PDB file of C-alpha atoms in Angstrom:
ATOM      1  CA  UNK A  24       0.101  -0.090  -0.044  1.00 79.00           C
ATOM      2  CA  UNK A  25       2.958   2.613   0.835  1.00 91.00           C
ATOM      3  CA  UNK A  26       4.931   1.853  -2.341  1.00 90.00           C
ATOM      4  CA  UNK A  27       1.648   2.291  -4.651  1.00 90.00           C
ATOM      5  CA  UNK A  28       0.470   5.363  -2.765  1.00 93.00           C
ATOM      6  CA  UNK A  29       3.866   7.088  -3.089  1.00 94.00           C
ATOM      7  CA  UNK A  30       6.189   7.960  -6.165  1.00 95.00           C
ATOM      8  CA  UNK A  31       9.895   7.205  -6.149  1.00 96.00           C
ATOM      9  CA  UNK A  32      11.771   7.343  -9.340  1.00 96.00           C
ATOM     10  CA  UNK A  33      15.598   5.818  -9.505  1.00 97.00           C
ATOM     11  CA  UNK A  34      18.410   6.110 -11.968  1.00 97.00           C
ATOM     12  CA  UNK A  35      21.993   5.408 -12.074  1.00 97.00           C
ATOM     13  CA  UNK A  36      25.179   5.321 -14.235  1.00 96.00           C
ATOM     14  CA  UNK A  37      28.081   3.000 -13.515  1.00 94.00           C
ATOM     15  CA  UNK A  38      31.259   2.668 -15.625  1.00 92.00           C
ATOM     16  CA  UNK A  39      34.907   1.614 -14.970  1.00 88.00           C
ATOM     17  CA  UNK A  40      36.704   4.626 -15.960  1.00 82.00           C
ATOM     18  CA  UNK A  41      40.114   4.149 -16.856  1.00 80.00           C
ATOM     19  CA  UNK A  42      40.080   0.589 -15.064  1.00 77.00           C
ATOM     20  CA  UNK A  43      39.796  -2.725 -16.995  1.00 76.00           C
ATOM     21  CA  UNK A  44      36.722  -3.852 -14.490  1.00 83.00           C
ATOM     22  CA  UNK A  45      34.265  -1.953 -12.698  1.00 87.00           C
ATOM     23  CA  UNK A  46      34.357  -2.712  -8.925  1.00 88.00           C
ATOM     24  CA  UNK A  47      31.620  -0.476  -7.982  1.00 92.00           C
ATOM     25  CA  UNK A  48      28.062  -1.636  -7.619  1.00 94.00           C
ATOM     26  CA  UNK A  49      24.470  -0.120  -6.968  1.00 97.00           C
ATOM     27  CA  UNK A  50      21.487  -2.105  -6.282  1.00 96.00           C
ATOM     28  CA  UNK A  51      17.866  -1.421  -4.880  1.00 97.00           C
ATOM     29  CA  UNK A  52      14.547  -3.138  -4.096  1.00 97.00           C
ATOM     30  CA  UNK A  53      11.092  -1.565  -3.280  1.00 97.00           C
ATOM     31  CA  UNK A  54       8.949  -3.720  -1.310  1.00 96.00           C
ATOM     32  CA  UNK A  55       5.420  -2.695  -0.202  1.00 95.00           C
ATOM     33  CA  UNK A  56       6.232  -1.108   2.943  1.00 96.00           C
ATOM     34  CA  UNK A  57       9.846  -0.637   2.687  1.00 97.00           C
ATOM     35  CA  UNK A  58      12.398   0.041   0.186  1.00 97.00           C
ATOM     36  CA  UNK A  59      16.239  -0.340   0.230  1.00 98.00           C
ATOM     37  CA  UNK A  60      18.800   1.453  -1.876  1.00 98.00           C
ATOM     38  CA  UNK A  61      22.694   0.610  -1.555  1.00 98.00           C
ATOM     39  CA  UNK A  62      25.902   1.886  -3.300  1.00 97.00           C
ATOM     40  CA  UNK A  63      29.292   0.053  -2.762  1.00 96.00           C
ATOM     41  CA  UNK A  64      32.775   1.038  -3.696  1.00 94.00           C
ATOM     42  CA  UNK A  65      35.093  -2.165  -4.145  1.00 89.00           C
ATOM     43  CA  UNK A  66      38.587  -1.621  -2.403  1.00 86.00           C
ATOM     44  CA  UNK A  67      40.963  -3.891  -4.018  1.00 72.00           C
ATOM     45  CA  UNK A  68      43.715  -4.011  -6.331  1.00 60.00           C
ATOM     46  CA  UNK A  69      42.610  -7.320  -7.739  1.00 63.00           C
ATOM     47  CA  UNK A  70      40.799  -6.697 -11.458  1.00 59.00           C
ATOM     48  CA  UNK A  71      38.265  -9.169 -10.501  1.00 61.00           C
ATOM     49  CA  UNK A  72      37.460  -8.374  -6.954  1.00 70.00           C
ATOM     50  CA  UNK A  73      33.640  -8.640  -6.173  1.00 82.00           C
ATOM     51  CA  UNK A  74      33.673  -7.032  -2.730  1.00 86.00           C
ATOM     52  CA  UNK A  75      31.103  -4.343  -3.720  1.00 90.00           C
ATOM     53  CA  UNK A  76      28.634  -6.904  -5.471  1.00 92.00           C
ATOM     54  CA  UNK A  77      28.912  -9.584  -2.755  1.00 92.00           C
ATOM     55  CA  UNK A  78      28.211  -7.016  -0.019  1.00 94.00           C
ATOM     56  CA  UNK A  79      25.091  -5.258  -1.807  1.00 95.00           C
ATOM     57  CA  UNK A  80      23.745  -8.959  -2.452  1.00 95.00           C
ATOM     58  CA  UNK A  81      24.194  -9.812   1.070  1.00 96.00           C
ATOM     59  CA  UNK A  82      22.495  -6.507   2.199  1.00 97.00           C
ATOM     60  CA  UNK A  83      19.480  -6.738  -0.205  1.00 97.00           C
ATOM     61  CA  UNK A  84      18.836 -10.476   0.566  1.00 97.00           C
ATOM     62  CA  UNK A  85      18.879  -9.771   4.660  1.00 97.00           C
ATOM     63  CA  UNK A  86      16.630  -6.750   3.837  1.00 97.00           C
ATOM     64  CA  UNK A  87      14.297  -8.855   1.858  1.00 97.00           C
ATOM     65  CA  UNK A  88      14.174 -11.552   4.486  1.00 96.00           C
ATOM     66  CA  UNK A  89      13.458  -9.069   7.361  1.00 96.00           C
ATOM     67  CA  UNK A  90      12.591  -5.606   6.005  1.00 97.00           C
ATOM     68  CA  UNK A  91      12.514  -2.727   8.489  1.00 96.00           C
ATOM     69  CA  UNK A  92      14.404   0.460   9.075  1.00 96.00           C
ATOM     70  CA  UNK A  93      15.223   0.313  13.001  1.00 95.00           C
ATOM     71  CA  UNK A  94      18.702   1.071  13.931  1.00 96.00           C
ATOM     72  CA  UNK A  95      19.268  -2.698  14.954  1.00 95.00           C
ATOM     73  CA  UNK A  96      18.030  -3.710  11.521  1.00 96.00           C
ATOM     74  CA  UNK A  97      20.543  -1.731   9.748  1.00 97.00           C
ATOM     75  CA  UNK A  98      23.433  -2.853  11.854  1.00 96.00           C
ATOM     76  CA  UNK A  99      22.405  -6.508  11.153  1.00 96.00           C
ATOM     77  CA  UNK A 100      22.164  -5.719   7.534  1.00 97.00           C
ATOM     78  CA  UNK A 101      25.771  -4.224   7.473  1.00 97.00           C
ATOM     79  CA  UNK A 102      27.269  -6.938   9.814  1.00 95.00           C
ATOM     80  CA  UNK A 103      25.708  -9.506   7.563  1.00 95.00           C
ATOM     81  CA  UNK A 104      27.577  -7.926   4.446  1.00 95.00           C
ATOM     82  CA  UNK A 105      30.724  -7.772   6.514  1.00 95.00           C
ATOM     83  CA  UNK A 106      30.720 -11.324   7.545  1.00 93.00           C
ATOM     84  CA  UNK A 107      30.245 -12.163   3.866  1.00 91.00           C
ATOM     85  CA  UNK A 108      33.406 -10.179   3.171  1.00 91.00           C
ATOM     86  CA  UNK A 109      35.478 -11.782   5.686  1.00 90.00           C
ATOM     87  CA  UNK A 110      34.723 -15.211   4.340  1.00 85.00           C
ATOM     88  CA  UNK A 111      37.431 -14.838   1.779  1.00 68.00           C
ATOM     89  CA  UNK A 112      41.032 -16.570   2.094  1.00 60.00           C
ATOM     90  CA  UNK A 113      43.726 -14.333   3.446  1.00 54.00           C
ATOM     91  CA  UNK A 114      45.343 -13.531   0.189  1.00 56.00           C
ATOM     92  CA  UNK A 115      42.071 -12.359  -1.541  1.00 66.00           C
ATOM     93  CA  UNK A 116      40.223 -10.608   1.315  1.00 79.00           C
ATOM     94  CA  UNK A 117      37.516  -8.363   0.022  1.00 87.00           C
ATOM     95  CA  UNK A 118      36.682  -4.987   1.060  1.00 91.00           C
ATOM     96  CA  UNK A 119      34.292  -2.158   0.209  1.00 93.00           C
ATOM     97  CA  UNK A 120      32.933   1.272   1.177  1.00 96.00           C
ATOM     98  CA  UNK A 121      29.150   1.083   1.507  1.00 97.00           C
ATOM     99  CA  UNK A 122      26.139   3.357   2.028  1.00 98.00           C
ATOM    100  CA  UNK A 123      22.587   1.763   2.555  1.00 98.00           C
ATOM    101  CA  UNK A 124      19.309   3.764   2.560  1.00 98.00           C
ATOM    102  CA  UNK A 125      16.154   2.395   3.876  1.00 98.00           C
ATOM    103  CA  UNK A 126      12.795   4.227   3.453  1.00 97.00           C
ATOM    104  CA  UNK A 127       9.039   3.387   4.490  1.00 96.00           C
ATOM    105  CA  UNK A 128       8.116   5.970   1.638  1.00 97.00           C
ATOM    106  CA  UNK A 129       7.543   8.707   4.283  1.00 96.00           C
ATOM    107  CA  UNK A 130      10.817   8.560   6.444  1.00 97.00           C
ATOM    108  CA  UNK A 131      14.557   7.353   5.695  1.00 98.00           C
ATOM    109  CA  UNK A 132      17.408   6.155   7.697  1.00 98.00           C
ATOM    110  CA  UNK A 133      21.003   5.466   6.150  1.00 98.00           C
ATOM    111  CA  UNK A 134      23.964   3.211   7.325  1.00 97.00           C
ATOM    112  CA  UNK A 135      27.381   4.348   6.322  1.00 96.00           C
ATOM    113  CA  UNK A 136      30.839   2.925   6.326  1.00 97.00           C
ATOM    114  CA  UNK A 137      33.783   4.095   4.123  1.00 95.00           C
ATOM    115  CA  UNK A 138      33.783   6.853   1.770  1.00 95.00           C
ATOM    116  CA  UNK A 139      30.834   6.460  -0.657  1.00 97.00           C
ATOM    117  CA  UNK A 140      28.642   9.345  -0.215  1.00 97.00           C
ATOM    118  CA  UNK A 141      25.111  10.519   0.313  1.00 97.00           C
ATOM    119  CA  UNK A 142      23.618  13.749  -0.461  1.00 97.00           C
ATOM    120  CA  UNK A 143      20.052  14.947   0.147  1.00 97.00           C
ATOM    121  CA  UNK A 144      19.003  18.001  -1.580  1.00 96.00           C
ATOM    122  CA  UNK A 145      15.627  19.911  -0.797  1.00 95.00           C
ATOM    123  CA  UNK A 146      14.195  22.918  -2.502  1.00 92.00           C
ATOM    124  CA  UNK A 147      17.330  23.203  -4.798  1.00 88.00           C
ATOM    125  CA  UNK A 148      19.863  23.002  -1.816  1.00 92.00           C
ATOM    126  CA  UNK A 149      21.940  20.527   0.020  1.00 93.00           C
ATOM    127  CA  UNK A 150      19.962  19.543   3.215  1.00 95.00           C
ATOM    128  CA  UNK A 151      21.987  16.557   4.385  1.00 96.00           C
ATOM    129  CA  UNK A 152      25.452  14.941   3.721  1.00 95.00           C
ATOM    130  CA  UNK A 153      27.649  12.117   5.060  1.00 96.00           C
ATOM    131  CA  UNK A 154      30.931  12.686   5.949  1.00 94.00           C
ATOM    132  CA  UNK A 155      33.897  10.102   5.028  1.00 96.00           C
ATOM    133  CA  UNK A 156      35.582   7.706   7.407  1.00 95.00           C
ATOM    134  CA  UNK A 157      38.955   8.755   6.259  1.00 95.00           C
ATOM    135  CA  UNK A 158      42.223  10.252   7.726  1.00 94.00           C
ATOM    136  CA  UNK A 159      41.768  13.301   5.446  1.00 94.00           C
ATOM    137  CA  UNK A 160      38.156  13.914   6.619  1.00 94.00           C
ATOM    138  CA  UNK A 161      39.398  13.650  10.247  1.00 93.00           C
ATOM    139  CA  UNK A 162      42.023  16.378   9.346  1.00 93.00           C
ATOM    140  CA  UNK A 163      39.206  18.646   7.859  1.00 92.00           C
ATOM    141  CA  UNK A 164      37.317  18.059  11.100  1.00 91.00           C
ATOM    142  CA  UNK A 165      40.557  19.150  12.953  1.00 92.00           C
ATOM    143  CA  UNK A 166      40.741  22.054  10.768  1.00 90.00           C
ATOM    144  CA  UNK A 167      44.282  20.893   9.578  1.00 91.00           C
ATOM    145  CA  UNK A 168      42.913  20.567   5.895  1.00 90.00           C
ATOM    146  CA  UNK A 169      40.354  22.633   4.106  1.00 90.00           C
ATOM    147  CA  UNK A 170      37.162  21.114   2.637  1.00 88.00           C
ATOM    148  CA  UNK A 171      38.060  21.949  -0.906  1.00 85.00           C
ATOM    149  CA  UNK A 172      41.377  20.039  -0.790  1.00 90.00           C
ATOM    150  CA  UNK A 173      40.052  16.706   0.449  1.00 91.00           C
ATOM    151  CA  UNK A 174      39.228  15.275  -2.969  1.00 90.00           C
ATOM    152  CA  UNK A 175      42.870  15.090  -4.014  1.00 89.00           C
ATOM    153  CA  UNK A 176      44.573  14.791  -0.508  1.00 92.00           C
ATOM    154  CA  UNK A 177      46.847  11.686  -0.383  1.00 92.00           C
ATOM    155  CA  UNK A 178      45.146  10.165   2.720  1.00 93.00           C
ATOM    156  CA  UNK A 179      41.361  10.484   1.355  1.00 91.00           C
ATOM    157  CA  UNK A 180      41.414   6.592   0.947  1.00 90.00           C
ATOM    158  CA  UNK A 181      43.180   5.954   4.106  1.00 92.00           C
ATOM    159  CA  UNK A 182      39.820   4.456   5.748  1.00 93.00           C
ATOM    160  CA  UNK A 183      39.480   3.788   9.361  1.00 92.00           C
ATOM    161  CA  UNK A 184      36.213   1.713   8.674  1.00 93.00           C
ATOM    162  CA  UNK A 185      35.097  -0.109   5.928  1.00 94.00           C
ATOM    163  CA  UNK A 186      33.375  -3.410   5.096  1.00 94.00           C
ATOM    164  CA  UNK A 187      35.775  -6.439   5.182  1.00 91.00           C
ATOM    165  CA  UNK A 188      37.322  -5.164   8.677  1.00 90.00           C
ATOM    166  CA  UNK A 189      37.183  -7.071  11.793  1.00 88.00           C
ATOM    167  CA  UNK A 190      35.351  -4.960  14.621  1.00 89.00           C
ATOM    168  CA  UNK A 191      32.872  -3.004  12.113  1.00 91.00           C
ATOM    169  CA  UNK A 192      31.946   0.464  13.160  1.00 91.00           C
ATOM    170  CA  UNK A 193      29.394   1.771  10.987  1.00 95.00           C
ATOM    171  CA  UNK A 194      27.489   4.814  11.181  1.00 96.00           C
ATOM    172  CA  UNK A 195      23.733   4.711  11.639  1.00 97.00           C
ATOM    173  CA  UNK A 196      21.760   7.703  11.172  1.00 97.00           C
ATOM    174  CA  UNK A 197      18.507   8.955  12.928  1.00 97.00           C
ATOM    175  CA  UNK A 198      15.075   8.792  11.190  1.00 97.00           C
ATOM    176  CA  UNK A 199      14.592  11.814   8.653  1.00 97.00           C
ATOM    177  CA  UNK A 200      11.245  12.823   7.291  1.00 97.00           C
ATOM    178  CA  UNK A 201      11.028  13.027   3.660  1.00 97.00           C
ATOM    179  CA  UNK A 202       9.389  15.862   1.796  1.00 96.00           C
ATOM    180  CA  UNK A 203       7.786  15.954  -1.916  1.00 96.00           C
ATOM    181  CA  UNK A 204      10.461  16.808  -4.097  1.00 95.00           C
ATOM    182  CA  UNK A 205      13.556  15.796  -2.172  1.00 96.00           C
ATOM    183  CA  UNK A 206      16.393  14.039  -4.148  1.00 97.00           C
ATOM    184  CA  UNK A 207      18.906  11.703  -2.631  1.00 97.00           C
ATOM    185  CA  UNK A 208      21.927  11.025  -4.494  1.00 97.00           C
ATOM    186  CA  UNK A 209      24.427   8.072  -3.730  1.00 98.00           C
ATOM    187  CA  UNK A 210      27.957   8.132  -5.480  1.00 97.00           C
ATOM    188  CA  UNK A 211      31.484   6.684  -5.438  1.00 96.00           C
ATOM    189  CA  UNK A 212      34.877   8.412  -5.225  1.00 94.00           C
ATOM    190  CA  UNK A 213      35.334   8.322  -9.041  1.00 93.00           C
ATOM    191  CA  UNK A 214      32.766  11.105  -9.012  1.00 95.00           C
ATOM    192  CA  UNK A 215      33.801  13.315  -5.800  1.00 94.00           C
ATOM    193  CA  UNK A 216      37.394  13.074  -6.576  1.00 93.00           C
ATOM    194  CA  UNK A 217      36.673  15.054  -9.989  1.00 93.00           C
ATOM    195  CA  UNK A 218      33.524  16.888  -9.529  1.00 94.00           C
ATOM    196  CA  UNK A 219      33.081  19.378  -6.710  1.00 91.00           C
ATOM    197  CA  UNK A 220      30.274  19.747  -4.071  1.00 91.00           C
ATOM    198  CA  UNK A 221      29.218  23.174  -5.631  1.00 91.00           C
ATOM    199  CA  UNK A 222      28.913  21.723  -9.268  1.00 93.00           C
ATOM    200  CA  UNK A 223      26.682  18.901  -7.988  1.00 93.00           C
ATOM    201  CA  UNK A 224      24.546  21.306  -5.948  1.00 92.00           C
ATOM    202  CA  UNK A 225      24.158  23.245  -9.209  1.00 92.00           C
ATOM    203  CA  UNK A 226      22.934  20.234 -11.066  1.00 92.00           C
ATOM    204  CA  UNK A 227      20.325  19.707  -8.561  1.00 92.00           C
ATOM    205  CA  UNK A 228      19.479  23.278  -7.991  1.00 89.00           C
ATOM    206  CA  UNK A 229      17.667  23.055 -11.441  1.00 86.00           C
ATOM    207  CA  UNK A 230      16.868  19.521 -11.587  1.00 86.00           C
ATOM    208  CA  UNK A 231      14.103  18.315 -14.075  1.00 86.00           C
ATOM    209  CA  UNK A 232      11.637  15.437 -13.622  1.00 89.00           C
ATOM    210  CA  UNK A 233      13.678  12.574 -14.745  1.00 93.00           C
ATOM    211  CA  UNK A 234      16.511  11.337 -12.689  1.00 95.00           C
ATOM    212  CA  UNK A 235      18.604   9.830 -15.561  1.00 95.00           C
ATOM    213  CA  UNK A 236      18.893  13.288 -17.188  1.00 94.00           C
ATOM    214  CA  UNK A 237      20.599  14.680 -13.929  1.00 94.00           C
ATOM    215  CA  UNK A 238      22.880  11.335 -13.861  1.00 95.00           C
ATOM    216  CA  UNK A 239      24.016  11.995 -17.439  1.00 95.00           C
ATOM    217  CA  UNK A 240      24.446  15.879 -16.601  1.00 94.00           C
ATOM    218  CA  UNK A 241      27.103  14.657 -13.798  1.00 95.00           C
ATOM    219  CA  UNK A 242      28.784  12.150 -16.022  1.00 95.00           C
ATOM    220  CA  UNK A 243      29.161  14.990 -18.521  1.00 94.00           C
ATOM    221  CA  UNK A 244      30.729  17.181 -16.100  1.00 93.00           C
ATOM    222  CA  UNK A 245      33.198  14.321 -14.779  1.00 94.00           C
ATOM    223  CA  UNK A 246      34.184  13.479 -18.395  1.00 92.00           C
ATOM    224  CA  UNK A 247      34.775  17.128 -19.397  1.00 91.00           C
ATOM    225  CA  UNK A 248      37.614  17.245 -16.750  1.00 87.00           C
ATOM    226  CA  UNK A 249      39.442  14.604 -18.910  1.00 86.00           C
ATOM    227  CA  UNK A 250      40.960  13.101 -15.650  1.00 86.00           C
ATOM    228  CA  UNK A 251      43.899  10.843 -16.076  1.00 84.00           C
ATOM    229  CA  UNK A 252      43.726   7.559 -14.159  1.00 85.00           C
ATOM    230  CA  UNK A 253      39.957   7.980 -13.813  1.00 88.00           C
ATOM    231  CA  UNK A 254      38.604   5.694 -11.023  1.00 88.00           C
ATOM    232  CA  UNK A 255      35.505   3.365 -11.263  1.00 91.00           C
ATOM    233  CA  UNK A 256      32.434   6.008 -10.931  1.00 94.00           C
ATOM    234  CA  UNK A 257      28.889   5.378  -9.767  1.00 96.00           C
ATOM    235  CA  UNK A 258      26.045   7.826  -9.419  1.00 97.00           C
ATOM    236  CA  UNK A 259      22.473   7.287  -8.359  1.00 97.00           C
ATOM    237  CA  UNK A 260      19.751   9.586  -8.035  1.00 97.00           C
ATOM    238  CA  UNK A 261      16.398   8.777  -6.092  1.00 97.00           C
ATOM    239  CA  UNK A 262      13.503  11.246  -6.956  1.00 97.00           C
ATOM    240  CA  UNK A 263      10.869  11.561  -4.057  1.00 96.00           C
ATOM    241  CA  UNK A 264       7.854  12.991  -6.240  1.00 95.00           C
ATOM    242  CA  UNK A 265       5.385  11.970  -3.556  1.00 95.00           C
ATOM    243  CA  UNK A 266       5.950  10.617  -0.051  1.00 95.00           C
ATOM    244  CA  UNK A 267       3.320   8.056   1.432  1.00 94.00           C
ATOM    245  CA  UNK A 268       0.561  10.160   3.507  1.00 90.00           C
ATOM    246  CA  UNK A 269      -1.030   7.719   6.176  1.00 78.00           C
ATOM    247  CA  UNK A 270      -4.945   8.343   5.930  1.00 71.00           C
ATOM    248  CA  UNK A 271      -5.367   7.250   9.510  1.00 64.00           C
ATOM    249  CA  UNK A 272      -2.675   9.273  11.007  1.00 61.00           C
ATOM    250  CA  UNK A 273      -4.898  12.208  12.470  1.00 61.00           C
ATOM    251  CA  UNK A 274      -7.196   9.395  13.892  1.00 66.00           C
ATOM    252  CA  UNK A 275      -4.490   7.710  15.524  1.00 64.00           C
ATOM    253  CA  UNK A 276      -3.119  10.902  16.985  1.00 59.00           C
ATOM    254  CA  UNK A 277      -6.692  11.835  18.238  1.00 60.00           C
ATOM    255  CA  UNK A 278      -6.709   8.381  19.870  1.00 66.00           C
ATOM    256  CA  UNK A 279      -3.434   8.597  21.597  1.00 67.00           C
ATOM    257  CA  UNK A 280      -4.269  11.998  22.976  1.00 70.00           C
ATOM    258  CA  UNK A 281      -7.600  10.769  24.363  1.00 67.00           C
ATOM    259  CA  UNK A 282      -5.968   7.666  25.885  1.00 73.00           C
ATOM    260  CA  UNK A 283      -3.062   9.806  27.557  1.00 74.00           C
ATOM    261  CA  UNK A 284      -5.744  12.170  28.989  1.00 70.00           C
ATOM    262  CA  UNK A 285      -7.746   9.344  30.519  1.00 76.00           C
ATOM    263  CA  UNK A 286      -4.305   7.900  31.959  1.00 79.00           C
ATOM    264  CA  UNK A 287      -3.540  11.105  33.390  1.00 79.00           C
ATOM    265  CA  UNK A 288      -6.879  11.642  35.123  1.00 74.00           C
ATOM    266  CA  UNK A 289      -6.582   8.258  36.658  1.00 81.00           C
ATOM    267  CA  UNK A 290      -3.176   8.743  37.997  1.00 80.00           C
ATOM    268  CA  UNK A 291      -4.410  12.174  39.379  1.00 75.00           C
ATOM    269  CA  UNK A 292      -7.286  10.508  41.287  1.00 77.00           C
ATOM    270  CA  UNK A 293      -5.050   7.710  42.569  1.00 82.00           C
ATOM    271  CA  UNK A 294      -2.563  10.243  43.642  1.00 79.00           C
ATOM    272  CA  UNK A 295      -5.268  12.349  45.336  1.00 76.00           C
ATOM    273  CA  UNK A 296      -6.536   9.332  47.146  1.00 81.00           C
ATOM    274  CA  UNK A 297      -3.317   8.335  48.290  1.00 82.00           C
ATOM    275  CA  UNK A 298      -2.501  11.953  49.779  1.00 77.00           C
ATOM    276  CA  UNK A 299      -5.888  11.990  51.367  1.00 71.00           C
TER     277      UNK A 299
END
């Protein structure tokens, strides 16, 4: 019911750049009550490393088996993916940066590890952003490095948390209320190393109605730089044209208020009797 009484549109691009193999991955599934969107960036020098793909498949499967958007659920999804990557032999350990978004078509929550990025644009402006789990990001936080230098800093991929690491420590966000017209973007380092925040904000300040058009604009910006040794790049856009509106919400709120008033009256009477 929630899915069919809301309107979410998703599109993405994903290419290998200068690499021989694309180790990025994006996947999503939309169920009746919840939807799951996941982006991952494989961290490996091996050409055929499948860390990102395996991580996303593990999360999507775990989500489909037990859908939900509680903090505990997201932690379990991420731990399931982490366990999957840790199963590899020592010489082929798989690693990945990953961001997962879960929504009930009215609110959303995200889980994040590594340096894949999430941005939420609202009314043409950046409303919400993840921060990388890297040494460079820590230097920005400590004001030892300016934000505009992060994309090229030598420690930008020196991560203190990622999938495939023992003692995983992911970040799980609080719930955020969605609004009609919101745009959620997910992307890997092949994008943010070459297209800055201001340029991405400009693209979505004048966004049209089709997410693929904006994905193509971002790719055009990227390729216009003609970067050497371009990393794999993936960019996904989720357009929230219409959120779910619960027709029984006002009725439920009224019922809760009535019950709360009755409980307070009863507690007052009991307290008064005890006092007397």
